[in-house]
CSV table of C-alpha atoms and ligand atoms in Angstrom, one decimal:
chain,number,residue,atom,x,y,z
B,89,MET,CA,109.1,31.1,-79.4
B,90,LYS,CA,106.2,28.7,-79.8
B,91,ASP,CA,104.9,27.3,-76.5
B,92,TYR,CA,106.2,23.8,-76.4
B,93,THR,CA,104.7,21.2,-74.0
B,94,LYS,CA,106.6,19.1,-71.6
B,95,ASP,CA,106.1,16.2,-74.0
B,96,ASP,CA,107.6,18.2,-76.9
B,97,HIS,CA,110.7,18.9,-74.8
B,98,LYS,CA,111.0,15.2,-74.0
B,99,ILE,CA,110.7,14.3,-77.7
B,100,TRP,CA,113.4,16.8,-78.7
B,101,GLN,CA,115.7,15.4,-76.0
B,102,LEU,CA,115.0,11.9,-77.1
B,103,LEU,CA,115.5,12.5,-80.8
B,104,ALA,CA,118.6,14.7,-80.4
B,105,THR,CA,120.2,12.4,-77.8
B,106,THR,CA,119.6,9.3,-79.8
B,107,GLN,CA,120.9,10.8,-83.1
B,108,MET,CA,123.8,12.6,-81.5
B,109,ASN,CA,124.9,9.3,-80.0
B,110,ASN,CA,124.4,7.6,-83.3
B,111,ILE,CA,126.2,9.9,-85.7
B,112,PRO,CA,129.9,10.1,-84.6
B,113,ASN,CA,131.8,8.3,-87.4
B,114,LYS,CA,128.6,8.0,-89.5
B,115,ALA,CA,127.7,11.6,-90.4
B,116,ALA,CA,129.8,13.8,-92.7
B,117,THR,CA,132.7,15.3,-90.6
B,118,THR,CA,131.9,18.8,-91.7
B,119,TYR,CA,128.3,18.4,-90.4
B,120,LEU,CA,129.6,17.0,-87.1
B,121,ASN,CA,132.1,19.9,-86.7
B,122,CYS,CA,129.4,22.5,-87.4
B,123,LEU,CA,127.1,20.8,-84.9
B,124,GLN,CA,129.8,21.0,-82.3
B,125,GLN,CA,130.5,24.6,-83.2
B,126,MET,CA,126.8,25.5,-82.6
B,127,LYS,CA,126.4,23.6,-79.4
B,128,THR,CA,125.4,26.7,-77.3
B,129,VAL,CA,122.3,27.3,-79.5
B,130,LEU,CA,121.7,23.8,-80.9
B,131,ASN,CA,122.0,20.9,-78.4
B,132,ARG,CA,120.2,17.9,-77.0
B,133,GLN,CA,119.1,19.6,-73.8
B,134,GLU,CA,116.6,22.1,-75.1
B,135,ILE,CA,114.4,22.9,-78.0
B,136,PRO,CA,116.5,25.4,-79.9
B,137,GLU,CA,115.3,29.0,-80.1
B,138,PHE,CA,115.3,30.3,-83.6
B,139,LYS,CA,116.3,33.8,-82.5
B,140,LYS,CA,119.4,32.6,-80.7
B,141,ILE,CA,120.4,30.5,-83.8
B,142,THR,CA,120.0,33.6,-86.0
B,143,HIS,CA,122.0,35.7,-83.6
B,144,TRP,CA,124.8,33.0,-83.6
B,145,PHE,CA,125.0,33.0,-87.4
B,146,LYS,CA,125.7,36.8,-87.4
B,147,ASN,CA,129.3,36.1,-86.7
B,148,TYR,CA,129.5,33.2,-89.1
B,149,THR,CA,127.8,32.8,-92.5
B,150,GLY,CA,124.9,35.3,-91.9
B,151,TRP,CA,121.9,32.9,-92.1
B,152,SER,CA,118.6,33.5,-90.3
B,153,ILE,CA,115.7,31.3,-89.6
B,154,LYS,CA,112.3,32.1,-90.8
B,155,THR,CA,109.2,30.4,-89.4
B,156,VAL,CA,106.8,29.0,-91.9
B,157,PRO,CA,103.5,27.2,-91.5
B,158,GLY,CA,104.2,24.6,-94.2
B,159,LEU,CA,105.1,24.5,-97.8
B,160,ILE,CA,105.6,27.9,-99.5
B,161,PRO,CA,105.4,28.9,-103.1
B,162,PRO,CA,108.6,28.5,-105.2
B,163,GLU,CA,109.1,32.3,-105.7
B,164,GLU,CA,109.3,32.7,-101.9
B,165,PHE,CA,111.3,29.6,-101.3
B,166,PHE,CA,114.0,30.6,-103.7
B,167,SER,CA,114.2,34.2,-102.8
B,168,LEU,CA,114.4,33.4,-99.1
B,169,LEU,CA,117.4,31.1,-99.8
B,170,ALA,CA,119.0,33.7,-102.0
B,171,GLU,CA,118.8,36.1,-99.0
B,172,LYS,CA,120.2,33.4,-96.6
B,173,LYS,CA,116.9,32.9,-94.9
B,174,PHE,CA,116.2,29.3,-94.1
B,175,CYS,CA,112.6,28.3,-93.5
B,176,SER,CA,111.6,26.1,-90.6
B,177,SER,CA,108.4,24.7,-89.3
B,178,THR,CA,107.8,24.8,-85.5
B,179,TRP,CA,105.8,21.7,-85.0
B,180,LEU,CA,107.5,18.6,-83.5
B,181,ARG,CA,106.6,15.0,-84.3
B,182,ASN,CA,105.1,12.8,-81.6
B,183,ALA,CA,106.4,9.8,-79.8
B,184,ASN,CA,105.2,7.3,-82.3
B,185,GLN,CA,106.8,9.0,-85.4
B,186,LEU,CA,110.4,8.9,-84.2
B,187,ASP,CA,111.8,7.8,-87.6
B,188,TYR,CA,110.7,8.5,-91.1
B,189,LEU,CA,108.3,11.4,-91.7
B,190,GLU,CA,106.8,12.5,-94.9
B,191,GLU,CA,106.2,16.1,-93.7
B,192,PRO,CA,109.3,17.9,-92.4
B,193,ASP,CA,109.0,18.9,-88.7
B,194,MET,CA,111.2,21.1,-86.6
B,195,PHE,CA,113.7,18.3,-85.8
B,196,HIS,CA,114.2,17.8,-89.5
B,197,ASP,CA,114.4,21.5,-90.4
B,198,ILE,CA,116.7,22.4,-87.5
B,199,PHE,CA,118.8,19.4,-86.6
B,200,GLY,CA,119.0,18.2,-90.1
B,201,HIS,CA,119.5,21.4,-92.1
B,202,ILE,CA,120.9,24.1,-89.9
B,203,PRO,CA,124.4,22.9,-88.9
B,204,LEU,CA,125.9,22.8,-92.4
B,205,LEU,CA,124.8,26.4,-93.0
B,206,ALA,CA,127.8,27.3,-90.8
B,207,ASN,CA,130.1,25.9,-93.4
B,208,PRO,CA,131.1,28.7,-95.8
B,209,VAL,CA,131.2,26.4,-98.9
B,210,PHE,CA,127.8,24.8,-98.2
B,211,SER,CA,126.4,28.2,-97.2
B,212,ALA,CA,127.5,29.6,-100.6
B,213,TYR,CA,126.0,26.6,-102.4
B,214,LEU,CA,122.6,27.0,-100.9
B,215,SER,CA,122.4,30.8,-101.3
B,216,LYS,CA,123.6,30.5,-104.9
B,217,PHE,CA,121.0,27.8,-105.5
B,218,GLY,CA,118.4,30.2,-104.3
B,219,LYS,CA,119.6,32.9,-106.7
B,220,ILE,CA,119.5,30.5,-109.6
B,221,GLY,CA,116.0,29.6,-108.7
B,222,VAL,CA,114.9,33.3,-108.6
B,223,LYS,CA,116.4,33.8,-112.1
B,224,ASN,CA,114.5,30.8,-113.5
B,225,LEU,CA,111.1,31.2,-112.0
B,226,ALA,CA,109.5,31.4,-115.4
B,227,HIS,CA,111.3,28.2,-116.6
B,228,LYS,CA,109.3,25.2,-115.4
B,229,LYS,CA,111.7,22.7,-116.6
B,230,LYS,CA,114.7,24.3,-114.8
B,231,LEU,CA,112.6,24.5,-111.6
B,232,ILE,CA,112.0,20.8,-111.7
B,233,GLN,CA,115.8,20.2,-112.3
B,234,LEU,CA,116.6,22.4,-109.3
B,235,GLN,CA,114.0,20.6,-107.2
B,236,ARG,CA,115.8,17.3,-108.0
B,237,LEU,CA,119.2,18.8,-107.2
B,238,TYR,CA,117.9,20.0,-103.9
B,239,TRP,CA,116.5,16.6,-103.2
B,240,PHE,CA,119.6,14.6,-104.0
B,241,THR,CA,122.0,16.9,-102.3
B,242,ILE,CA,120.5,19.1,-99.6
B,243,GLU,CA,118.0,16.5,-98.5
B,244,PHE,CA,119.6,13.2,-99.3
B,245,GLY,CA,123.2,13.9,-100.1
B,246,VAL,CA,126.1,11.6,-99.2
B,247,ILE,CA,129.8,12.3,-99.2
B,248,GLN,CA,132.6,9.9,-99.4
B,249,GLU,CA,135.4,10.2,-96.7
B,250,ASN,CA,138.2,7.7,-97.2
B,251,GLU,CA,136.3,4.5,-98.0
B,252,ILE,CA,133.2,5.4,-95.9
B,253,LEU,CA,129.9,6.9,-97.2
B,254,LYS,CA,128.5,9.5,-94.9
B,255,PRO,CA,125.3,11.5,-95.1
B,256,TYR,CA,125.2,15.3,-95.1
B,257,GLY,CA,121.6,15.6,-96.3
B,258,ALA,CA,119.0,16.7,-93.8
B,259,GLY,CA,116.5,14.0,-94.8
B,260,ILE,CA,119.0,11.3,-93.8
B,261,LEU,CA,120.5,13.0,-90.8
B,262,SER,CA,117.1,13.6,-89.2
B,263,SER,CA,116.3,9.8,-89.5
B,264,ILE,CA,118.2,7.4,-87.3
B,265,GLU,CA,117.2,4.5,-89.5
B,266,GLU,CA,118.3,6.0,-92.7
B,267,THR,CA,121.6,7.2,-91.2
B,268,ASN,CA,122.3,3.6,-90.3
B,269,ARG,CA,121.3,2.3,-93.7
B,270,ILE,CA,123.9,4.6,-95.4
B,271,HIS,CA,126.5,3.5,-92.9
B,272,ARG,CA,125.7,-0.1,-93.9
B,273,GLN,CA,125.9,1.0,-97.5
B,274,GLU,CA,122.3,-0.2,-98.3
B,275,GLY,CA,121.0,1.4,-101.4
B,276,VAL,CA,122.4,2.3,-104.8
B,277,PHE,CA,125.2,4.9,-104.7
B,278,HIS,CA,126.0,6.8,-107.8
B,279,PRO,CA,129.1,9.0,-108.3
B,280,PHE,CA,127.9,12.6,-108.2
B,281,ASN,CA,126.7,13.7,-111.6
B,282,VAL,CA,124.6,16.8,-111.9
B,283,GLN,CA,123.3,15.9,-115.4
B,284,LYS,CA,122.1,12.5,-114.1
B,285,ILE,CA,120.5,14.1,-111.0
B,286,ILE,CA,118.5,16.6,-113.0
B,287,ASN,CA,117.1,13.8,-115.0
B,288,THR,CA,116.2,11.5,-112.1
B,289,ASP,CA,112.8,11.5,-110.5
B,290,PHE,CA,112.5,11.1,-106.8
B,291,HIS,CA,109.7,9.9,-104.4
B,292,THR,CA,108.8,11.4,-101.1
B,293,ASP,CA,106.7,8.6,-99.6
B,294,ARG,CA,109.3,6.0,-98.6
B,295,LEU,CA,113.0,5.6,-97.9
B,296,GLN,CA,115.3,6.4,-100.8
B,297,GLU,CA,116.7,3.7,-103.1
B,298,GLU,CA,119.4,5.8,-104.7
B,299,TYR,CA,121.9,8.4,-103.6
B,300,PHE,CA,124.5,10.5,-105.3
B,301,VAL,CA,127.9,10.7,-103.6
B,302,ILE,CA,130.1,13.8,-103.6
B,303,SER,CA,133.8,13.8,-102.9
B,304,SER,CA,133.8,17.4,-101.5
B,305,PHE,CA,131.5,20.3,-100.8
B,306,LYS,CA,133.5,22.3,-103.4
B,307,GLU,CA,132.4,19.7,-106.0
B,308,LEU,CA,128.8,20.4,-104.9
B,309,PHE,CA,129.2,24.2,-105.2
B,310,ASN,CA,130.9,23.8,-108.7
B,311,SER,CA,127.9,21.7,-109.9
B,312,LEU,CA,125.8,24.9,-110.0
B,313,SER,CA,127.7,26.0,-113.1
B,314,ALA,CA,125.5,23.5,-115.0
B,315,PHE,CA,122.6,26.0,-114.6
B,316,GLU,CA,124.5,28.9,-116.0
B,317,TYR,CA,123.7,28.7,-119.6
L,1302,FE2,FE1,114.3,19.4,-95.6
């Protein structure tokens, strides 16, 4: 495990405590259930140890965490996902970057992304997504489409539960401000439509303006059939 400073530990505790207090009734129920299930290895008290998380997954959906220094080439990115290996950075933001970050840090990668991997349907979605990417490495256009799908689902996905819109995407769940914006229904919310998603550009330098809303994780998984032609 990376050597974290006392300040890093304090930042983790502050981020995790603030967001864990904020998300009940706001985050997707499936995400909240997974987070609860993982509480021995992912909690507000301590910076999580990747080895322990990987060990925990052995009895569930079989994911492991791989440490990466930053962005990795698409071939590696897709093949790791296909093998159920999720990449995480190890650096943690500092005290004056508690909200939106352009570069994902460990709080984003772990707190945002990891819990849902314990859900069998979401887990199957992500690994199948990786496999489709591996098959299409030579097809630039398809890779762009997959990047958009990743962005509007895995990073900024929203699910509707009863009448309430709730984030399940890691980009939202690792931002207190954006979680609250979704709760207030600020933004443009489109019904989930994979054809529209793969034709929609996204930007990485500011809060999102539009979101695509799924009604179930099964719907998300089934959307991958759009790439099987
Ligand atoms: Fe992410």
